[in-house]
CSV table of C-alpha atoms in Angstrom, one decimal:
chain,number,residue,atom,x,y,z
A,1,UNK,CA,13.1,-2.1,-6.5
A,2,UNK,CA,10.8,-2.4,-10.0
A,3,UNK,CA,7.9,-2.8,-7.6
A,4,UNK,CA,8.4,0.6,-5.4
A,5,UNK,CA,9.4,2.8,-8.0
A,6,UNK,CA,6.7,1.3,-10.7
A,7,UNK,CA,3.8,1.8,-7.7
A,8,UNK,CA,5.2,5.2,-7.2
A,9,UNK,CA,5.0,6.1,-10.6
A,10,UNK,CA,1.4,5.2,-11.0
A,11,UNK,CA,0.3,7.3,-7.9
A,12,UNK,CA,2.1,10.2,-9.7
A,13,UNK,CA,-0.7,10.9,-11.7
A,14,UNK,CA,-3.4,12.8,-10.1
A,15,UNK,CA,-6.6,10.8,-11.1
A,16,UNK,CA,-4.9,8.0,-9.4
A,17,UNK,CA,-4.9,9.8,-6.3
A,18,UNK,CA,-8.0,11.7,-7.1
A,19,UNK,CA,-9.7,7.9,-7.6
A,20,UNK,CA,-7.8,7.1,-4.4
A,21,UNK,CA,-9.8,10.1,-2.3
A,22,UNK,CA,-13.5,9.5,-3.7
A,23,UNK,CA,-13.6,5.7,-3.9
A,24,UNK,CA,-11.8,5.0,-0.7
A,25,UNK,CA,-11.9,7.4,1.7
A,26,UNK,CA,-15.8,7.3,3.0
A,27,UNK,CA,-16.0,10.3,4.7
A,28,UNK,CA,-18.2,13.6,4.3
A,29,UNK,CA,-15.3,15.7,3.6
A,30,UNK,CA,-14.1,14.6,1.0
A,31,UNK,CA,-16.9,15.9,-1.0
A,32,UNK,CA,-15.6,19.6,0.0
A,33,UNK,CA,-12.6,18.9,-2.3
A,34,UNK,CA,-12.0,20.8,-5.6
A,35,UNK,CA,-10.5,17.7,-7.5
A,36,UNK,CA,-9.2,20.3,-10.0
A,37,UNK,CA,-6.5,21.9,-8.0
A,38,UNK,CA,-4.7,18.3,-7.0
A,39,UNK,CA,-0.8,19.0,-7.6
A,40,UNK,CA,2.0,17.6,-6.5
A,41,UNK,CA,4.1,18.4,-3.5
A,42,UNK,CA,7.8,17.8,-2.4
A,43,UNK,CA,8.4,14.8,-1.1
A,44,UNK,CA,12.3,15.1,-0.1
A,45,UNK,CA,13.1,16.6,3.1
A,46,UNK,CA,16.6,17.3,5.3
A,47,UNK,CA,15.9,16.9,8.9
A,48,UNK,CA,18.0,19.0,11.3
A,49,UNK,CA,20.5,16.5,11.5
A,50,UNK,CA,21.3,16.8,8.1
A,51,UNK,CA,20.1,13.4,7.6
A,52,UNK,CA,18.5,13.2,3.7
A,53,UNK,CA,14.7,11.6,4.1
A,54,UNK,CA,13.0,10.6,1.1
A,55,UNK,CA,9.6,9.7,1.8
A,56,UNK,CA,6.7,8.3,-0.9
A,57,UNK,CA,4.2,10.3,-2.7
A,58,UNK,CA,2.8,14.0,-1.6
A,59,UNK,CA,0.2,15.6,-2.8
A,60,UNK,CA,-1.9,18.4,-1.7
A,61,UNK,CA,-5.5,20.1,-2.6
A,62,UNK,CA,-7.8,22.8,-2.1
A,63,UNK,CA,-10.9,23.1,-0.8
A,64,UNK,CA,-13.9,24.3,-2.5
A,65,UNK,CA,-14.6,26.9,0.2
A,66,UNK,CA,-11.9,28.7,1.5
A,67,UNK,CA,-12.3,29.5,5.7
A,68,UNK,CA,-10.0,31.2,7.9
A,69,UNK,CA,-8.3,34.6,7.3
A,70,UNK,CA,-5.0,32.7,6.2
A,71,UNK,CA,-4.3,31.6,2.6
A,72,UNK,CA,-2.6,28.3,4.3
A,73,UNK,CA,-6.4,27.5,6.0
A,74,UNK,CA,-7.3,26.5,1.9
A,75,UNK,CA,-5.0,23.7,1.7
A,76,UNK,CA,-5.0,19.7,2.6
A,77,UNK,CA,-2.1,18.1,2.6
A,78,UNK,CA,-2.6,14.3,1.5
A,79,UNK,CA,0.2,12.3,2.4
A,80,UNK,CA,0.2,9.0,0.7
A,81,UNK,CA,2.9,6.4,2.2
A,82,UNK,CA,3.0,3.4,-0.1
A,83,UNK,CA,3.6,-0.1,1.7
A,84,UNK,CA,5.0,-2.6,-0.2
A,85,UNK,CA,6.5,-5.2,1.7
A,86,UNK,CA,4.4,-8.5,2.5
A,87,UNK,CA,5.5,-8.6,6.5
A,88,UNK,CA,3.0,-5.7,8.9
A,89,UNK,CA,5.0,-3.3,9.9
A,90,UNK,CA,3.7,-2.7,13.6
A,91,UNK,CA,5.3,0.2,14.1
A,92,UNK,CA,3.9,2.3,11.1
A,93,UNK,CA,2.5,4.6,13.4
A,94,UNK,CA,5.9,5.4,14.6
A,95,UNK,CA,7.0,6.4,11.4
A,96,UNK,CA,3.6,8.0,10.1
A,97,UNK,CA,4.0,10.4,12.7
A,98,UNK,CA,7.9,11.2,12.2
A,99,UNK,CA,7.1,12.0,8.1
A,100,UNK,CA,4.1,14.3,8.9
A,101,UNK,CA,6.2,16.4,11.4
A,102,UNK,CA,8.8,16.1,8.9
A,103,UNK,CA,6.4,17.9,6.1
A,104,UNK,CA,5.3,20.4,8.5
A,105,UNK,CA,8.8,21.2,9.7
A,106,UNK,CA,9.9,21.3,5.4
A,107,UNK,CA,6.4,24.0,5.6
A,108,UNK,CA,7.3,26.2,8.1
A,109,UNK,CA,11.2,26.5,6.5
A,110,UNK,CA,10.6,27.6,3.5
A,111,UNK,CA,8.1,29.8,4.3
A,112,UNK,CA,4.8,28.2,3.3
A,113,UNK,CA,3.5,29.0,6.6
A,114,UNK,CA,4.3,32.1,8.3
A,115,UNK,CA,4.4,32.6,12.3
A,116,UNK,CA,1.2,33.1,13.9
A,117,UNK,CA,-0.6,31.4,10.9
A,118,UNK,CA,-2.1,27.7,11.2
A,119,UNK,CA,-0.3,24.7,9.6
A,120,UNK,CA,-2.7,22.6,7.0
A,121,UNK,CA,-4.4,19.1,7.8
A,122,UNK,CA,-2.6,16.1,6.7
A,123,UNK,CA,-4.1,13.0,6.0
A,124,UNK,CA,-1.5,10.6,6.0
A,125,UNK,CA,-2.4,7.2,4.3
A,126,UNK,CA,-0.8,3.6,4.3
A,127,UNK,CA,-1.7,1.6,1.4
A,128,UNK,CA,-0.9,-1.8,2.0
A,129,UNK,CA,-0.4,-4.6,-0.7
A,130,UNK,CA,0.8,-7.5,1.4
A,131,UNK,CA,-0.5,-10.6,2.8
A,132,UNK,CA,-1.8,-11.2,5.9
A,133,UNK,CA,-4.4,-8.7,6.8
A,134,UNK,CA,-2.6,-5.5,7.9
A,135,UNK,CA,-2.9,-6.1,12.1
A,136,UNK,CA,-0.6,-2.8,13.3
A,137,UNK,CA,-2.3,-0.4,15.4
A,138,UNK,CA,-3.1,2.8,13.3
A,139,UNK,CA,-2.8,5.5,16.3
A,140,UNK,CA,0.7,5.9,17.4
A,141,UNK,CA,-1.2,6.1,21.1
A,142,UNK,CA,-2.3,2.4,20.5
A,143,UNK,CA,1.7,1.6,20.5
A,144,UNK,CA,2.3,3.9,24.0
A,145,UNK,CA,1.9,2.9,27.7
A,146,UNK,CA,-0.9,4.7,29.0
A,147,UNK,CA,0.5,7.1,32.1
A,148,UNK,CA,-1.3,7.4,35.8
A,149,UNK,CA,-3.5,10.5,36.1
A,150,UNK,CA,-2.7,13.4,34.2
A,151,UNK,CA,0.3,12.3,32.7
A,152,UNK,CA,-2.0,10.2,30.4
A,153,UNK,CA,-2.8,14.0,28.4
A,154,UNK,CA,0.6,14.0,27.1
A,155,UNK,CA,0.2,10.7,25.1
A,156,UNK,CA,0.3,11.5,21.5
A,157,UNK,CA,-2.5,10.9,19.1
A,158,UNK,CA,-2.0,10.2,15.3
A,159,UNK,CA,-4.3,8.4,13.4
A,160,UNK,CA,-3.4,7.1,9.3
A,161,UNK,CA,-6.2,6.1,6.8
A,162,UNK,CA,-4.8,2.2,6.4
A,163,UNK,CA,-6.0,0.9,3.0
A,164,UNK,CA,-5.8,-2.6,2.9
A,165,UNK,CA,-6.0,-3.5,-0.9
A,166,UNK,CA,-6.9,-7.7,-0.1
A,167,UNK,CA,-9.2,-6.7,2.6
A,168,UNK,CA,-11.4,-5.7,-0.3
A,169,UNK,CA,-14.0,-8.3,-2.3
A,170,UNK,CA,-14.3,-8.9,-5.8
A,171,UNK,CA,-17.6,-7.9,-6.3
A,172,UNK,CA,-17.3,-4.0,-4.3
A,173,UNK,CA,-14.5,-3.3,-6.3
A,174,UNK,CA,-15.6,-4.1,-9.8
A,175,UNK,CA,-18.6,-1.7,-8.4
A,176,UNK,CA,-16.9,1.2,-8.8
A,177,UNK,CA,-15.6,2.9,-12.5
A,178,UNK,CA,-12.2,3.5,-10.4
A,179,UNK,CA,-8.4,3.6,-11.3
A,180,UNK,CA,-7.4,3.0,-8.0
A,181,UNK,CA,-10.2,-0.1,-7.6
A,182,UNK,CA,-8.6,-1.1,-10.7
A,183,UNK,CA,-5.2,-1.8,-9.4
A,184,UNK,CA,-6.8,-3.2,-6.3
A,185,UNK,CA,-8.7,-5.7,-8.7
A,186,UNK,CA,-5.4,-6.7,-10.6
A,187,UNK,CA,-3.2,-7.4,-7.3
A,188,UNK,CA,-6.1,-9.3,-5.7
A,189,UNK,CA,-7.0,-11.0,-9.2
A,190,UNK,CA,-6.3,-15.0,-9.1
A,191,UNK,CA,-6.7,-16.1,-12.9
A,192,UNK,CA,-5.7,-14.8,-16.2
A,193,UNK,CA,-9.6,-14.4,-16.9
A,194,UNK,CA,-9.5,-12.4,-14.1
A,195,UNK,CA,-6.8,-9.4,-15.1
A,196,UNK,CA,-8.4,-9.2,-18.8
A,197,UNK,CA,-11.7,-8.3,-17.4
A,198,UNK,CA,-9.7,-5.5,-15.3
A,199,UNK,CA,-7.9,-4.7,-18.5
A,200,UNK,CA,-10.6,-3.8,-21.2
A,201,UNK,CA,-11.8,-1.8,-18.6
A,202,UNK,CA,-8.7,0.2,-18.3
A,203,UNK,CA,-8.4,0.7,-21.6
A,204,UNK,CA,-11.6,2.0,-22.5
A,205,UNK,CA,-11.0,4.2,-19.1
A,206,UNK,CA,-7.7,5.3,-20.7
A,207,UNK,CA,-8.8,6.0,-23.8
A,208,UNK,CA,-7.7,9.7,-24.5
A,209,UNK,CA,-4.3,11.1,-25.9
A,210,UNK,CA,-4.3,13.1,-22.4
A,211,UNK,CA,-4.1,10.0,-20.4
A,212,UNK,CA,-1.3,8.0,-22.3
A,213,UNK,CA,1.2,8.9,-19.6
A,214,UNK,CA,-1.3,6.8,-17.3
A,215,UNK,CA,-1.5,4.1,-19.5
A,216,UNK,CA,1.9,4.0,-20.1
A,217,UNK,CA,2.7,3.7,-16.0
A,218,UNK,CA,-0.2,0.3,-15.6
A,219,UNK,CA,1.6,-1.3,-18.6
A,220,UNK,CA,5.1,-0.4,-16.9
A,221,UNK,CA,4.1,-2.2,-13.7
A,222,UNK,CA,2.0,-4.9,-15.5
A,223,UNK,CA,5.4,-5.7,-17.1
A,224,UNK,CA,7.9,-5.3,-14.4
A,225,UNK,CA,6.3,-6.6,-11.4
A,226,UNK,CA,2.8,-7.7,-12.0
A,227,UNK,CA,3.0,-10.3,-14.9
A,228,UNK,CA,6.9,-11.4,-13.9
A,229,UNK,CA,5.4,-12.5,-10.7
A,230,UNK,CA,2.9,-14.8,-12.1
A,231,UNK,CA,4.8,-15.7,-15.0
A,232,UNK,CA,8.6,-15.8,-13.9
A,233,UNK,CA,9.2,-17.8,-16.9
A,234,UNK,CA,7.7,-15.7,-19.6
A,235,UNK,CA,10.1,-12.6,-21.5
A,236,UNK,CA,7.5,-9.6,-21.6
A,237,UNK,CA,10.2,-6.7,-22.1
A,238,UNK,CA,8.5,-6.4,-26.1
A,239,UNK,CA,5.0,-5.2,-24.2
A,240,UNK,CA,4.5,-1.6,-24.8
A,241,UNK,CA,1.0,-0.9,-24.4
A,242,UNK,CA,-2.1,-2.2,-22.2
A,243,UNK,CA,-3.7,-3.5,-25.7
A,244,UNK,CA,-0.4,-6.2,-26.0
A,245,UNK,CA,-1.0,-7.5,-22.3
A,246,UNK,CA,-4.4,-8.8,-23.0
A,247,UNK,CA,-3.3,-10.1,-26.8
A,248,UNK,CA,-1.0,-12.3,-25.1
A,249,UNK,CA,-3.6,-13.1,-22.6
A,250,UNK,CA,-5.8,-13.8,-25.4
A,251,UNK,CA,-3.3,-16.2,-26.9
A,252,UNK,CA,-1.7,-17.8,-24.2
A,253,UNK,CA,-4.9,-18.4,-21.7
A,254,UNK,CA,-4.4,-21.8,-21.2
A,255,UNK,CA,-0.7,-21.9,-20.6
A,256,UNK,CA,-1.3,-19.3,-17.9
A,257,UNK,CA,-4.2,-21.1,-16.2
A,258,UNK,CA,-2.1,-24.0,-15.9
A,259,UNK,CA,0.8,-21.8,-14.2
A,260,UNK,CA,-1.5,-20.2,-12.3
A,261,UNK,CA,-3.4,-23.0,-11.2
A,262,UNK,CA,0.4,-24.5,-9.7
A,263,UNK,CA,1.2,-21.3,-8.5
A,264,UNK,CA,-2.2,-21.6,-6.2
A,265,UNK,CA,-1.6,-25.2,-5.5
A,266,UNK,CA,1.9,-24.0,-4.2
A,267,UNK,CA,1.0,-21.3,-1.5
A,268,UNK,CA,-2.1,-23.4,-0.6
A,269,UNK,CA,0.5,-26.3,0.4
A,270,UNK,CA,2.4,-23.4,2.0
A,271,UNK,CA,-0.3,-21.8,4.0
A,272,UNK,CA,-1.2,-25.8,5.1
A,273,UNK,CA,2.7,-26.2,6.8
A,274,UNK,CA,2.2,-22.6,8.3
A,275,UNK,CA,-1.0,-23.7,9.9
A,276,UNK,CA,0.5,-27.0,11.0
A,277,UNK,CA,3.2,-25.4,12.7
A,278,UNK,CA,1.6,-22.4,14.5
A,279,UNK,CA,-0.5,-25.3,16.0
A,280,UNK,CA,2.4,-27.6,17.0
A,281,UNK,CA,3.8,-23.8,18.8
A,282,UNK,CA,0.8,-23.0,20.4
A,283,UNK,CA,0.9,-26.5,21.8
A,284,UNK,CA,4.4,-26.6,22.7
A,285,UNK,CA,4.2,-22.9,23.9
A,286,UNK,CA,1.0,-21.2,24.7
A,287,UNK,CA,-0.4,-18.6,22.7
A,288,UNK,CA,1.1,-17.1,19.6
A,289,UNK,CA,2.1,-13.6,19.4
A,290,UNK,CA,0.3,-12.2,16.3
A,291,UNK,CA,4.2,-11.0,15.2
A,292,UNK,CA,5.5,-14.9,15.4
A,293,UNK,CA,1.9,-15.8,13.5
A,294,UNK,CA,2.7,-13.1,10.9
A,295,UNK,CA,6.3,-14.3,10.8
A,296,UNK,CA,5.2,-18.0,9.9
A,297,UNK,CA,2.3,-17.2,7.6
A,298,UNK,CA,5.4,-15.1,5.3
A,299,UNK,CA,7.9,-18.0,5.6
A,300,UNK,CA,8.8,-20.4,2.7
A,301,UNK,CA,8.6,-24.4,3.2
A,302,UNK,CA,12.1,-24.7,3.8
A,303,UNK,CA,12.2,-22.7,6.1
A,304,UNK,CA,9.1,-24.0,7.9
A,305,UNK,CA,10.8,-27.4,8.0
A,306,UNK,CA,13.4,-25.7,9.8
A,307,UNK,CA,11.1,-24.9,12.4
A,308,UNK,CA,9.5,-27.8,12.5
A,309,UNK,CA,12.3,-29.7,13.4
A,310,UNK,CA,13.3,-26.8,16.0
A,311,UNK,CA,10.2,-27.7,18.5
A,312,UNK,CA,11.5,-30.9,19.2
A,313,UNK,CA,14.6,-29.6,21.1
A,314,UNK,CA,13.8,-25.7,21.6
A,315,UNK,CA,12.9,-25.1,25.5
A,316,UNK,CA,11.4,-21.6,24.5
A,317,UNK,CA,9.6,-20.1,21.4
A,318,UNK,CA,12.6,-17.9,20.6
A,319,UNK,CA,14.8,-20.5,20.0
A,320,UNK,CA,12.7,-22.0,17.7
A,321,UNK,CA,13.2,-18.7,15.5
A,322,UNK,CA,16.8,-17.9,16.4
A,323,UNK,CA,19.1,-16.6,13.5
């Protein structure tokens, strides 16, 4: 998908992930970081099954003071797992914890760590673009029975940084002289006064020959994903640079405030017939889940009006949703 490979290709850069770290990551450690030595890692692994895995973006970075006797001790390992998809997916513990044994096992074949030395921290971290707020437990214990007794020590624990980007407000964001914030300001952004605001500030952020690679990847995404989805009607394959998406801003303000302004009018009628019918549930039913709630709040109006019609006759809450 344009989406997942354009995202990707932004958080190749290393002051997108270095941006990432300091502004959204509020924690002492991070401050122990030498930002210089950022590089990238593999991100492709075969697990012993043979099976290829490709996973998202991998990075890793030293720390200014080197403890330990082994080399390995100087390393953090950041893996960054980019979510794209609007549903929650409860189970991202599950899968956080299956990509960082995954990396360790890639480290320990080829060498990068030796026996008898320790493996590097990971911090593994979900950032999450969708709508609703993100709701899936971020320990993969949260998702595990707790046992009787002793048995309970056996329960793993494995915690991911979620970054939520439309958990974050307006104002906090615009706060910060930040690449990542940046992004975070455009996805969350609501009018086309909005996103040339973010803009100028991008380009005068981006302004050096060293970062036109960076400012090639924003106006890559702007044009492939970003402004296609808020102007599905508009051609914008001529856009080459950052500078040309707020010209045609510039020019076409109104026209976009218009579309815009339907566009809002559209998924506020939406968001009305998903309220409407996880009342008329709960009614019927009892108390919704919060994966039936999340379900409904994603669906389109035909398919609400499916539903709809389904509580008349359904006995249970499943049949109401059955394929």
């Amino acid at each position: 998908m344009d989406h997942d490979h354009s995202y990707k290709l932004l958080f190749t850069h290393p002051e997108m992930v270095a941006d990432l770290l300091r502004g959204f990551v509020k924690e002492d450690w991070i401050k122990e970081l030498d930002f210089s030595t950022l590089e990238k890692a593999s991100g492709s692994y075969v697990s012993d099954d043979l099976r290829d895995r490709h996973d998202d973006v991998i990075w890793r970075i030293r720390w200014k003071n080197v403890q330990g006797n082994h080399q390995n001790s100087a390393w953090l390992y950041v893996y960054l797992l980019i979510e794209f998809q609007s549903s929650v997916d409860w189970f991202m513990a599950v899968r956080i914890m299956t990509y960082v044994g995954l990396l360790y096992q890639d480290l320990i074949r080829s060498k990068a760590v030796k026996t008898n030395e320790p493996l590097p921290p990971v911090l593994p971290i979900v950032l999450y673009n969708g709508d609703p707020r993100w709701q899936a437990p971020v320990d993969i214990a949260d998702l595990i029975t707790p046992a009787p007794g002793e048995l309970d020590r056996y329960r793993p624990h494995l915690h991911y940084l979620l970054l939520d980007e439309g958990s974050y407000h307006e104002h906090e964001l615009a706060e910060l002289r930040n690449l990542a914030a940046a992004l975070f300001r455009l996805e969350n952004s609501r009018t086309p006064e909005d996103v040339q605001q973010v803009l100028q500030a991008l380009i005068a952020w981006l302004q050096s020959p060293q970062q036109s690679n960076l400012r090639r990847a924003f106006t890559i995404w702007l044009k492939r994903v970003f402004l296609p989805g808020r102007m599905p009607t508009v051609a914008f394959d001529e856009i080459q640079d950052l500078q040309e998406v707020t010209n045609m801003l510039s020019e076409r303000v109104k026209d976009w405030t218009k579309n815009w302004k339907q566009q809002g009018i559209e998924e506020g009628l939406q968001q009305g017939e998903a309220g409407i019918l996880l009342r008329q549930l709960a009614w019927r039913f009892g108390a919704v889940s919060e994966t039936i709630s999340a379900r409904v709040k994603q669906a389109d109006s035909p398919t609400l009006e499916l539903w709809s019609k389904r509580i008349l006759t359904a006995q249970t809450i499943e049949e109401v949703f059955a394929d």
